[in-house]
Amino acid sequence: IKRIGVLTSGGDAPGMNAAVRAVVRSGLQAGLEVYGVNNGFAGLHSGDIHKLDRYSVSDTINKGGTFLGSARFPDFKKVEVREQAIEQMRERGIEALIVVGGDGSYMGAKKLTEMGYPCIGVPGTIDNDIAGTNFTIGFDTALNVVMEAIDRLRDTCSSHNRISIVEVMGRHCGDLALWASIAGGAEFLVIPEADAWDEAKLLQQIQDGIAKGKKHAIVVITEHVTDVNALAKNIEGETGLETRATVLGHIQRGGSPTCRDRVLASRMGDYAVQLLVEGQGGRCVGILANKLVHHDIIEALEEMVRPFDKELYDLSQRLF
Ligand code: F6P
């Protein structure tokens, strides 16, 4: 293999730059030429592809976002769009592509692989929702943002004896909420994996807490479970305690990556290059028990399920 491409796709995640940097630097070390694709699969389709050298990635490891740009590109579901994208790569002699992104990006990489164009998936998403890896790039940074937000909310809600509902991202994965609720000492947690959404049960738990003497509380909840502003009204009506909802939103996606994310991204980007050098395409990279691993990308998407960390969830319940 002589030439490889790299792109970032889907929702950006802190540490994506560190992953691309590792792909470029390790690729050059291995004697490869490395091409960067701007704006994810959209740029692949339009041919927004440029050769990178080691200086293209200088001063990027500490930066949030992705200097290559990212996009959601639903048109990539169309086979003719993917054929044109593959043509863009073939015209330039680019033989394989490293895709840094989340679930949707993996789907694009899988489809290209099925069409005979080898891709390697590197998990880059704050959601931590990819099968075959304990951690995704960006999760740790986002988690620290959420934890800090909870700390700040605790200051003000304890001053005012209020209940604070904090809605966090994660799409349909409760990991950000679960980890942040433990780290932030939240009183209540709602995540999609634990139980079916039951507002009456939460209200009862809060009432029980008040009966035991709680005068303020933090409720952490994963997005898409319920309307948090309506929930705040209902809690206030039921308990008589002022209740406010805070949706953290895209703040969670920004900022300089933590050390953990930079190192994880550097390891994964380098590993993806090594796999291509060994002639392995159609793989996705993960980390399990601190060891880098790779899986067949088709199997990973079709058969592997991300296990729910029930032990961690049970711990959160014991500490509330
Ligand atoms: O996948 C990352 C993520 O931030 C999710 O947590 C969230 O549901 C989604 O992206 C938001 O997407 P967008 O930035 O396109 O609104």
Coordinates of C-alpha atoms and ligand atoms in Angstrom, one line a residue:
I1 CA 0.0 0.0 0.0
K2 CA 1.3 3.4 -0.9
R3 CA -1.4 6.0 -0.4
I4 CA -4.1 6.3 2.2
G5 CA -6.8 8.8 3.0
V6 CA -8.2 10.0 6.3
L7 CA -11.5 11.8 7.2
T8 CA -13.5 12.8 10.2
S9 CA -17.3 12.4 10.0
G10 CA -20.5 12.8 12.0
G11 CA -20.6 14.9 15.2
D12 CA -17.1 16.2 15.9
A13 CA -15.4 14.9 19.0
P14 CA -12.4 16.4 21.0
G15 CA -9.4 14.2 20.1
M16 CA -10.3 13.8 16.4
N17 CA -7.3 16.0 15.5
A18 CA -5.0 13.9 17.6
A19 CA -6.2 10.8 15.7
V20 CA -5.7 12.4 12.3
R21 CA -2.2 13.6 13.4
A22 CA -1.3 10.1 14.4
V23 CA -2.5 8.7 11.1
V24 CA -0.4 11.3 9.2
R25 CA 2.7 11.0 11.3
S26 CA 2.7 7.2 11.5
G27 CA 1.7 6.9 7.9
L28 CA 4.6 9.0 6.8
Q29 CA 6.9 7.0 9.1
A30 CA 5.8 3.9 7.3
G31 CA 6.6 5.4 3.9
L32 CA 3.0 6.1 2.9
E33 CA 1.5 9.2 1.4
V34 CA -1.4 10.5 3.4
Y35 CA -4.4 12.4 2.0
G36 CA -6.9 14.3 4.1
V37 CA -10.5 14.5 3.1
N38 CA -12.3 17.7 4.1
N39 CA -15.8 17.6 5.5
G40 CA -16.3 13.9 5.9
F41 CA -18.1 11.8 3.2
A42 CA -19.4 15.0 1.6
G43 CA -15.8 16.0 0.8
L44 CA -15.1 12.5 -0.4
H45 CA -17.9 12.7 -2.8
S46 CA -17.0 16.1 -4.1
G47 CA -13.3 15.4 -4.2
D48 CA -12.2 17.8 -1.5
I49 CA -9.0 15.8 -0.9
H50 CA -5.5 17.2 -0.2
K51 CA -2.1 15.7 0.4
L52 CA -1.0 16.2 4.0
D53 CA 2.6 16.4 5.3
R54 CA 3.9 16.3 8.9
Y55 CA 3.5 20.0 9.2
S56 CA -0.2 19.9 8.2
V57 CA -0.9 18.5 11.6
S58 CA 1.4 20.6 13.7
D59 CA -0.3 22.4 16.6
T60 CA -3.5 20.4 16.3
I61 CA -3.2 17.8 19.1
N62 CA -4.4 20.3 21.7
K63 CA -7.3 21.6 19.6
G64 CA -11.0 20.6 19.9
G65 CA -13.2 20.0 16.9
T66 CA -11.6 18.7 13.7
F67 CA -9.4 20.7 11.4
L68 CA -10.5 18.5 8.5
G69 CA -14.1 19.5 9.1
S70 CA -17.0 17.1 9.5
A71 CA -20.5 16.8 8.1
R72 CA -23.5 14.6 8.3
F73 CA -24.2 13.5 4.7
P74 CA -27.4 11.5 4.3
D75 CA -26.8 11.2 0.5
F76 CA -24.0 8.7 1.2
K77 CA -26.8 6.1 1.7
K78 CA -27.2 6.2 -2.1
V79 CA -25.0 3.6 -3.9
E80 CA -24.3 6.0 -6.9
V81 CA -23.0 8.6 -4.5
R82 CA -20.7 6.1 -2.9
E83 CA -19.5 4.9 -6.3
Q84 CA -18.6 8.5 -7.2
A85 CA -16.7 8.8 -3.9
I86 CA -14.7 5.6 -4.6
E87 CA -13.9 7.0 -8.0
Q88 CA -12.5 10.1 -6.4
M89 CA -10.1 7.9 -4.4
R90 CA -9.2 5.7 -7.3
E91 CA -8.4 8.6 -9.5
R92 CA -5.9 9.8 -7.0
G93 CA -4.4 6.3 -6.4
I94 CA -5.7 6.3 -2.7
E95 CA -6.0 2.7 -1.8
A96 CA -7.6 2.7 1.6
L97 CA -9.4 5.1 3.9
I98 CA -9.4 5.7 7.7
V99 CA -12.7 7.0 8.9
V100 CA -12.8 8.7 12.4
G101 CA -16.3 9.0 13.6
G102 CA -19.3 7.5 15.3
D103 CA -22.1 5.1 14.4
G104 CA -23.2 6.7 11.1
S105 CA -19.6 7.1 9.9
Y106 CA -19.0 3.5 10.6
M107 CA -22.0 2.7 8.5
G108 CA -20.4 4.6 5.6
A109 CA -17.1 2.9 6.1
K110 CA -18.8 -0.5 6.2
K111 CA -20.7 0.2 2.9
L112 CA -17.5 1.3 1.1
T113 CA -15.8 -1.9 2.4
E114 CA -18.7 -4.0 1.1
M115 CA -18.2 -2.4 -2.3
G116 CA -14.6 -3.5 -2.3
Y117 CA -13.0 -0.3 -1.0
P118 CA -11.1 -1.1 2.2
C119 CA -11.8 1.2 5.2
I120 CA -10.7 1.2 8.8
G121 CA -13.1 2.7 11.4
V122 CA -11.6 4.6 14.4
P123 CA -14.3 5.4 17.0
G124 CA -14.5 9.2 17.4
T125 CA -17.7 10.3 19.2
I126 CA -18.5 11.8 22.6
D127 CA -21.4 9.3 23.0
N128 CA -19.3 6.2 23.8
D129 CA -21.8 4.1 22.0
I130 CA -19.7 2.0 19.6
A131 CA -19.6 -1.8 19.9
G132 CA -16.2 -3.5 20.3
T133 CA -14.5 -0.7 22.4
N134 CA -14.7 0.3 26.0
F135 CA -14.0 3.9 25.1
T136 CA -14.5 6.2 22.2
I137 CA -12.3 9.3 21.4
G138 CA -14.0 12.4 22.9
F139 CA -15.9 10.7 25.6
D140 CA -13.5 11.6 28.4
T141 CA -13.3 15.3 27.4
A142 CA -17.1 15.6 27.1
L143 CA -17.5 13.8 30.4
N144 CA -15.3 16.3 32.2
V145 CA -17.3 19.2 30.7
V146 CA -20.5 17.6 32.0
M147 CA -19.0 16.9 35.4
E148 CA -17.9 20.6 35.7
A149 CA -21.4 21.7 34.7
I150 CA -22.9 19.6 37.4
D151 CA -20.5 21.0 39.9
R152 CA -21.5 24.5 38.9
L153 CA -25.2 23.7 39.0
R154 CA -24.8 22.1 42.4
D155 CA -23.4 25.4 43.8
T156 CA -26.4 27.4 42.7
C157 CA -29.1 24.9 43.3
S158 CA -27.9 24.3 46.8
S159 CA -27.9 28.0 47.5
H160 CA -31.5 28.3 46.3
N161 CA -32.9 24.9 47.5
R162 CA -33.8 24.0 44.0
I163 CA -33.9 20.8 42.0
S164 CA -31.8 20.9 38.9
I165 CA -32.4 18.7 35.9
V166 CA -29.3 18.3 33.6
E167 CA -29.9 16.9 30.1
V168 CA -26.8 15.4 28.6
M169 CA -26.0 14.1 25.1
G170 CA -25.3 10.5 24.2
R171 CA -27.9 10.0 21.6
H172 CA -29.4 6.7 22.9
C173 CA -26.4 5.8 25.1
G174 CA -26.5 6.6 28.8
D175 CA -22.7 6.5 29.4
L176 CA -22.1 10.2 29.6
A177 CA -25.0 10.6 32.1
L178 CA -23.9 7.5 34.1
W179 CA -20.3 8.5 34.5
A180 CA -21.0 12.2 35.0
S181 CA -23.7 11.4 37.6
I182 CA -21.2 9.4 39.7
A183 CA -18.4 11.9 39.3
G184 CA -20.7 14.8 40.1
G185 CA -22.5 13.1 43.0
A186 CA -25.9 13.5 41.4
E187 CA -28.9 12.4 43.4
F188 CA -31.0 10.9 40.5
L189 CA -30.1 9.4 37.2
V190 CA -32.2 8.5 34.2
I191 CA -30.6 6.6 31.3
P192 CA -32.2 4.6 28.5
E193 CA -30.5 1.3 29.3
A194 CA -31.6 1.0 32.9
D195 CA -35.4 0.9 32.8
A196 CA -38.2 2.0 30.5
W197 CA -38.9 5.7 31.2
D198 CA -41.3 6.1 34.2
E199 CA -41.9 9.6 35.3
A200 CA -44.1 8.5 38.2
K201 CA -41.2 6.4 39.6
L202 CA -38.8 9.3 39.4
L203 CA -41.2 11.6 41.1
Q204 CA -41.7 9.1 43.9
Q205 CA -37.9 8.7 44.3
I206 CA -37.6 12.5 44.6
Q207 CA -40.4 12.6 47.1
D208 CA -38.7 9.9 49.1
G209 CA -35.5 12.0 49.0
I210 CA -37.3 15.1 50.3
A211 CA -38.9 13.0 53.0
K212 CA -35.4 12.0 54.1
G213 CA -34.4 15.7 54.3
K214 CA -33.0 16.5 50.8
K215 CA -33.6 20.2 50.2
H216 CA -31.9 20.3 46.7
A217 CA -31.0 17.7 44.2
I218 CA -29.4 17.1 40.8
V219 CA -31.2 14.9 38.3
V220 CA -29.0 13.8 35.4
I221 CA -30.9 12.5 32.3
T222 CA -29.9 11.4 28.8
E223 CA -31.3 13.4 25.9
H224 CA -34.3 12.0 24.0
V225 CA -35.8 10.3 27.0
T226 CA -38.4 13.0 27.8
D227 CA -39.0 16.8 27.5
V228 CA -37.0 18.1 30.4
N229 CA -38.8 21.4 30.7
A230 CA -42.1 19.7 31.1
L231 CA -40.5 17.3 33.6
A232 CA -39.2 20.3 35.6
K233 CA -42.8 21.7 35.8
N234 CA -44.1 18.4 36.9
I235 CA -41.5 17.9 39.6
E236 CA -42.1 21.5 40.9
G237 CA -45.8 20.9 41.0
E238 CA -45.4 17.6 42.8
T239 CA -42.7 18.6 45.3
G240 CA -43.2 22.3 45.8
L241 CA -39.5 22.7 45.3
E242 CA -38.4 25.1 42.5
T243 CA -37.1 23.1 39.6
R244 CA -35.0 24.2 36.6
A245 CA -33.9 22.3 33.5
T246 CA -30.5 22.8 31.9
V247 CA -29.8 21.4 28.4
L248 CA -26.0 21.3 28.1
G249 CA -26.1 20.8 24.3
H250 CA -23.1 21.4 22.0
I251 CA -21.0 22.8 24.8
Q252 CA -20.3 19.1 25.5
R253 CA -18.7 18.7 22.1
G254 CA -16.1 21.5 22.3
G255 CA -12.9 22.2 24.1
S256 CA -9.3 21.0 24.2
P257 CA -9.2 17.2 24.5
T258 CA -8.1 15.7 27.8
C259 CA -4.8 13.9 28.1
R260 CA -6.7 10.6 28.1
D261 CA -8.4 11.4 24.8
R262 CA -5.2 12.7 23.2
V263 CA -3.4 9.5 24.1
L264 CA -6.3 7.2 23.1
A265 CA -6.6 9.0 19.8
S266 CA -2.9 8.8 19.1
R267 CA -2.8 5.1 19.9
M268 CA -5.9 4.4 17.7
G269 CA -4.8 6.5 14.8
D270 CA -1.4 4.8 14.8
Y271 CA -3.0 1.3 15.1
A272 CA -5.2 2.0 12.1
V273 CA -2.2 2.7 10.0
Q274 CA -0.4 -0.4 11.2
L275 CA -3.4 -2.5 10.2
L276 CA -3.3 -1.1 6.7
V277 CA 0.4 -1.6 6.4
E278 CA -0.2 -5.3 7.4
G279 CA -2.7 -5.5 4.6
Q280 CA -5.8 -5.5 6.8
G281 CA -8.7 -3.5 5.5
G282 CA -12.4 -3.6 6.5
R283 CA -11.6 -3.4 10.2
C284 CA -12.6 -1.2 13.1
V285 CA -10.4 -0.3 16.0
G286 CA -11.2 -0.5 19.7
I287 CA -9.7 -0.6 23.1
L288 CA -10.7 -3.4 25.5
A289 CA -9.1 -3.6 28.9
N290 CA -6.5 -1.1 27.8
K291 CA -5.4 -3.3 24.8
L292 CA -5.9 -2.1 21.2
V293 CA -8.1 -4.6 19.3
H294 CA -9.6 -4.7 15.8
H295 CA -12.8 -6.3 14.5
D296 CA -14.3 -7.0 11.2
I297 CA -16.3 -3.8 10.5
I298 CA -19.2 -5.6 8.9
E299 CA -19.5 -8.0 11.9
A300 CA -19.1 -5.2 14.4
L301 CA -22.0 -3.3 12.9
E302 CA -24.3 -6.3 12.2
E303 CA -23.6 -8.5 15.2
M304 CA -21.8 -6.9 18.0
V305 CA -23.8 -5.2 20.8
R306 CA -22.3 -2.8 23.3
P307 CA -22.8 -4.2 26.7
F308 CA -24.5 -2.1 29.4
D309 CA -22.3 -1.6 32.4
K310 CA -24.7 -2.8 35.0
E311 CA -22.1 -2.9 37.7
L312 CA -21.4 0.8 37.3
Y313 CA -25.1 1.6 37.2
D314 CA -25.7 -0.4 40.4
L315 CA -22.8 1.5 42.0
S316 CA -24.5 4.8 41.0
Q317 CA -27.7 3.7 42.7
R318 CA -25.9 2.7 45.9
L319 CA -24.2 6.1 46.2
F320 CA -27.3 8.3 45.6
Ligands
F6P1 O1 -23.1 11.9 18.2 C1 -22.7 13.0 18.9 C2 -23.9 13.9 19.2 O2 -23.4 15.1 19.9 C3 -25.0 13.3 20.0 O3 -24.7 13.2 21.4 C4 -26.2 14.1 19.7 O4 -27.4 13.5 19.8 C5 -25.9 14.5 18.3 O5 -24.5 14.3 18.0 C6 -26.3 15.9 17.9 O6 -26.1 16.1 16.5 P1 -26.0 17.5 15.8 O7 -24.8 18.2 16.2 O8 -26.0 17.1 14.4 O9 -27.2 18.2 16.2

